[in-house]
Short mmCIF file of N, CA and C in Angstrom, two decimals:
data_model
loop_
_atom_site.label_atom_id
_atom_site.label_comp_id
_atom_site.label_asym_id
_atom_site.label_seq_id
_atom_site.Cartn_x
_atom_site.Cartn_y
_atom_site.Cartn_z
N MET A 9 -11.78 7.73 3.24
CA MET A 9 -11.77 6.77 2.14
C MET A 9 -13.21 6.57 1.67
N ILE A 10 -13.40 6.65 0.38
CA ILE A 10 -14.70 6.39 -0.23
C ILE A 10 -14.58 5.09 -1.02
N ALA A 11 -15.50 4.19 -0.81
CA ALA A 11 -15.43 2.87 -1.44
C ALA A 11 -16.63 2.65 -2.34
N PHE A 12 -16.36 2.20 -3.56
CA PHE A 12 -17.41 1.94 -4.54
C PHE A 12 -17.33 0.52 -5.06
N ASP A 13 -18.48 -0.07 -5.30
CA ASP A 13 -18.59 -1.25 -6.15
C ASP A 13 -18.93 -0.70 -7.53
N ILE A 14 -18.26 -1.20 -8.55
CA ILE A 14 -18.52 -0.76 -9.93
C ILE A 14 -18.68 -2.03 -10.77
N PRO A 15 -19.88 -2.61 -10.79
CA PRO A 15 -20.08 -3.91 -11.41
C PRO A 15 -19.81 -3.97 -12.91
N ASP A 16 -19.89 -2.84 -13.59
CA ASP A 16 -19.67 -2.85 -15.04
C ASP A 16 -18.24 -2.46 -15.41
N MET A 17 -17.33 -2.45 -14.46
CA MET A 17 -15.90 -2.23 -14.72
C MET A 17 -15.26 -3.61 -14.91
N THR A 18 -14.94 -3.95 -16.16
CA THR A 18 -14.57 -5.34 -16.46
C THR A 18 -13.17 -5.55 -17.04
N CYS A 19 -12.49 -4.47 -17.40
CA CYS A 19 -11.20 -4.67 -18.08
C CYS A 19 -10.23 -3.55 -17.74
N GLY A 20 -9.03 -3.67 -18.24
CA GLY A 20 -8.02 -2.65 -18.00
C GLY A 20 -8.40 -1.29 -18.54
N HIS A 21 -9.07 -1.26 -19.68
CA HIS A 21 -9.52 0.01 -20.24
C HIS A 21 -10.54 0.66 -19.30
N CYS A 22 -11.44 -0.14 -18.77
CA CYS A 22 -12.44 0.37 -17.81
C CYS A 22 -11.72 0.98 -16.60
N LYS A 23 -10.74 0.28 -16.09
CA LYS A 23 -9.97 0.75 -14.93
C LYS A 23 -9.35 2.10 -15.22
N SER A 24 -8.71 2.24 -16.36
CA SER A 24 -8.08 3.49 -16.74
C SER A 24 -9.10 4.62 -16.88
N THR A 25 -10.25 4.30 -17.45
CA THR A 25 -11.29 5.30 -17.64
C THR A 25 -11.83 5.79 -16.30
N VAL A 26 -12.05 4.87 -15.37
CA VAL A 26 -12.53 5.23 -14.03
C VAL A 26 -11.47 6.09 -13.31
N GLU A 27 -10.22 5.68 -13.38
CA GLU A 27 -9.15 6.47 -12.75
C GLU A 27 -9.10 7.88 -13.33
N SER A 28 -9.19 7.99 -14.63
CA SER A 28 -9.16 9.29 -15.28
C SER A 28 -10.34 10.16 -14.84
N ALA A 29 -11.51 9.57 -14.76
CA ALA A 29 -12.71 10.31 -14.34
C ALA A 29 -12.54 10.84 -12.92
N ILE A 30 -12.01 10.02 -12.04
CA ILE A 30 -11.79 10.44 -10.66
C ILE A 30 -10.75 11.56 -10.60
N HIS A 31 -9.68 11.41 -11.35
CA HIS A 31 -8.63 12.43 -11.35
C HIS A 31 -9.09 13.74 -11.95
N GLN A 32 -10.12 13.73 -12.77
CA GLN A 32 -10.66 14.99 -13.29
C GLN A 32 -11.35 15.78 -12.17
N VAL A 33 -11.85 15.09 -11.17
CA VAL A 33 -12.47 15.74 -10.01
C VAL A 33 -11.40 16.15 -9.00
N ASP A 34 -10.45 15.26 -8.74
CA ASP A 34 -9.38 15.51 -7.77
C ASP A 34 -8.09 14.91 -8.31
N ALA A 35 -7.24 15.75 -8.86
CA ALA A 35 -6.00 15.28 -9.48
C ALA A 35 -5.08 14.60 -8.48
N ARG A 36 -5.25 14.88 -7.19
CA ARG A 36 -4.39 14.29 -6.17
C ARG A 36 -5.02 13.09 -5.47
N ALA A 37 -6.15 12.63 -5.95
CA ALA A 37 -6.82 11.48 -5.33
C ALA A 37 -5.93 10.24 -5.41
N ALA A 38 -5.93 9.47 -4.33
CA ALA A 38 -5.26 8.17 -4.33
C ALA A 38 -6.33 7.12 -4.60
N ILE A 39 -6.11 6.32 -5.64
CA ILE A 39 -7.12 5.38 -6.10
C ILE A 39 -6.55 3.97 -6.05
N ARG A 40 -7.32 3.07 -5.44
CA ARG A 40 -6.94 1.65 -5.44
C ARG A 40 -8.11 0.90 -6.08
N ILE A 41 -7.85 0.30 -7.23
CA ILE A 41 -8.87 -0.44 -7.95
C ILE A 41 -8.54 -1.92 -7.93
N ASP A 42 -9.53 -2.72 -7.57
CA ASP A 42 -9.42 -4.17 -7.63
C ASP A 42 -10.35 -4.61 -8.76
N LEU A 43 -9.76 -4.84 -9.91
CA LEU A 43 -10.55 -5.16 -11.09
C LEU A 43 -11.31 -6.47 -10.93
N ALA A 44 -10.69 -7.47 -10.32
CA ALA A 44 -11.36 -8.76 -10.13
C ALA A 44 -12.59 -8.62 -9.23
N ALA A 45 -12.49 -7.80 -8.21
CA ALA A 45 -13.61 -7.59 -7.29
C ALA A 45 -14.55 -6.50 -7.78
N LYS A 46 -14.11 -5.75 -8.81
CA LYS A 46 -14.88 -4.64 -9.38
C LYS A 46 -15.16 -3.57 -8.33
N THR A 47 -14.09 -3.18 -7.62
CA THR A 47 -14.20 -2.16 -6.58
C THR A 47 -13.18 -1.05 -6.81
N ALA A 48 -13.51 0.12 -6.29
CA ALA A 48 -12.59 1.26 -6.30
C ALA A 48 -12.63 1.91 -4.92
N ASP A 49 -11.46 2.08 -4.33
CA ASP A 49 -11.32 2.78 -3.06
C ASP A 49 -10.59 4.08 -3.36
N VAL A 50 -11.18 5.19 -2.93
CA VAL A 50 -10.66 6.49 -3.30
C VAL A 50 -10.39 7.32 -2.05
N GLU A 51 -9.16 7.80 -1.92
CA GLU A 51 -8.80 8.73 -0.86
C GLU A 51 -8.78 10.11 -1.51
N THR A 52 -9.74 10.95 -1.12
CA THR A 52 -9.92 12.24 -1.78
C THR A 52 -10.55 13.23 -0.83
N GLU A 53 -10.40 14.49 -1.15
CA GLU A 53 -11.09 15.53 -0.39
C GLU A 53 -12.41 15.89 -1.06
N ALA A 54 -12.67 15.35 -2.24
CA ALA A 54 -13.94 15.58 -2.94
C ALA A 54 -15.04 14.74 -2.28
N SER A 55 -16.26 15.15 -2.47
CA SER A 55 -17.39 14.41 -1.89
C SER A 55 -17.63 13.10 -2.65
N ALA A 56 -18.24 12.17 -1.96
CA ALA A 56 -18.60 10.89 -2.59
C ALA A 56 -19.53 11.13 -3.77
N ASP A 57 -20.43 12.09 -3.64
CA ASP A 57 -21.36 12.39 -4.74
C ASP A 57 -20.62 12.87 -5.98
N ARG A 58 -19.63 13.75 -5.80
CA ARG A 58 -18.89 14.26 -6.96
C ARG A 58 -18.10 13.15 -7.64
N ILE A 59 -17.50 12.27 -6.84
CA ILE A 59 -16.74 11.15 -7.42
C ILE A 59 -17.70 10.21 -8.15
N ALA A 60 -18.83 9.89 -7.52
CA ALA A 60 -19.81 9.00 -8.15
C ALA A 60 -20.33 9.60 -9.46
N GLU A 61 -20.59 10.90 -9.47
CA GLU A 61 -21.07 11.56 -10.69
C GLU A 61 -20.04 11.45 -11.80
N ALA A 62 -18.77 11.62 -11.47
CA ALA A 62 -17.71 11.53 -12.48
C ALA A 62 -17.61 10.12 -13.05
N ILE A 63 -17.71 9.12 -12.16
CA ILE A 63 -17.66 7.72 -12.63
C ILE A 63 -18.87 7.43 -13.52
N ALA A 64 -20.04 7.91 -13.12
CA ALA A 64 -21.25 7.70 -13.92
C ALA A 64 -21.15 8.41 -15.27
N ALA A 65 -20.60 9.62 -15.28
CA ALA A 65 -20.44 10.37 -16.53
C ALA A 65 -19.49 9.65 -17.49
N ALA A 66 -18.57 8.86 -16.93
CA ALA A 66 -17.64 8.08 -17.76
C ALA A 66 -18.28 6.80 -18.30
N GLY A 67 -19.52 6.53 -17.87
CA GLY A 67 -20.24 5.39 -18.43
C GLY A 67 -20.37 4.19 -17.52
N TYR A 68 -20.06 4.35 -16.25
CA TYR A 68 -20.09 3.23 -15.31
C TYR A 68 -21.14 3.47 -14.23
N THR A 69 -21.44 2.42 -13.47
CA THR A 69 -22.50 2.47 -12.47
C THR A 69 -21.90 2.25 -11.07
N PRO A 70 -21.50 3.35 -10.41
CA PRO A 70 -20.90 3.19 -9.09
C PRO A 70 -21.96 3.01 -8.00
N HIS A 71 -21.67 2.13 -7.07
CA HIS A 71 -22.52 1.91 -5.90
C HIS A 71 -21.66 2.15 -4.67
N LEU A 72 -22.04 3.11 -3.86
CA LEU A 72 -21.28 3.45 -2.67
C LEU A 72 -21.35 2.32 -1.66
N ARG A 73 -20.18 1.91 -1.15
CA ARG A 73 -20.11 0.90 -0.09
C ARG A 73 -19.90 1.60 1.23
N SER A 74 -20.05 0.88 2.29
CA SER A 74 -19.76 1.42 3.63
C SER A 74 -18.31 1.83 3.68
N PRO A 75 -17.99 2.88 4.45
CA PRO A 75 -16.59 3.31 4.56
C PRO A 75 -15.70 2.18 5.09
N LEU A 76 -14.45 2.19 4.66
CA LEU A 76 -13.50 1.17 5.09
C LEU A 76 -13.07 1.41 6.52
#
């Protein structure tokens, strides 16, 4: 599980955009987003760096948290 804080994810559109960016890296990723907490937990075989790069390319600022 890879866990990110994404402080600039503020609305439903942001959530959808982040999910789409992650799925472009790993279509089978399991994503749990808590919009109120501005966090994303991702179960994926892709590296944390690749997921973070995809989120950043979508216009957001991911911060890696300690593993769950």
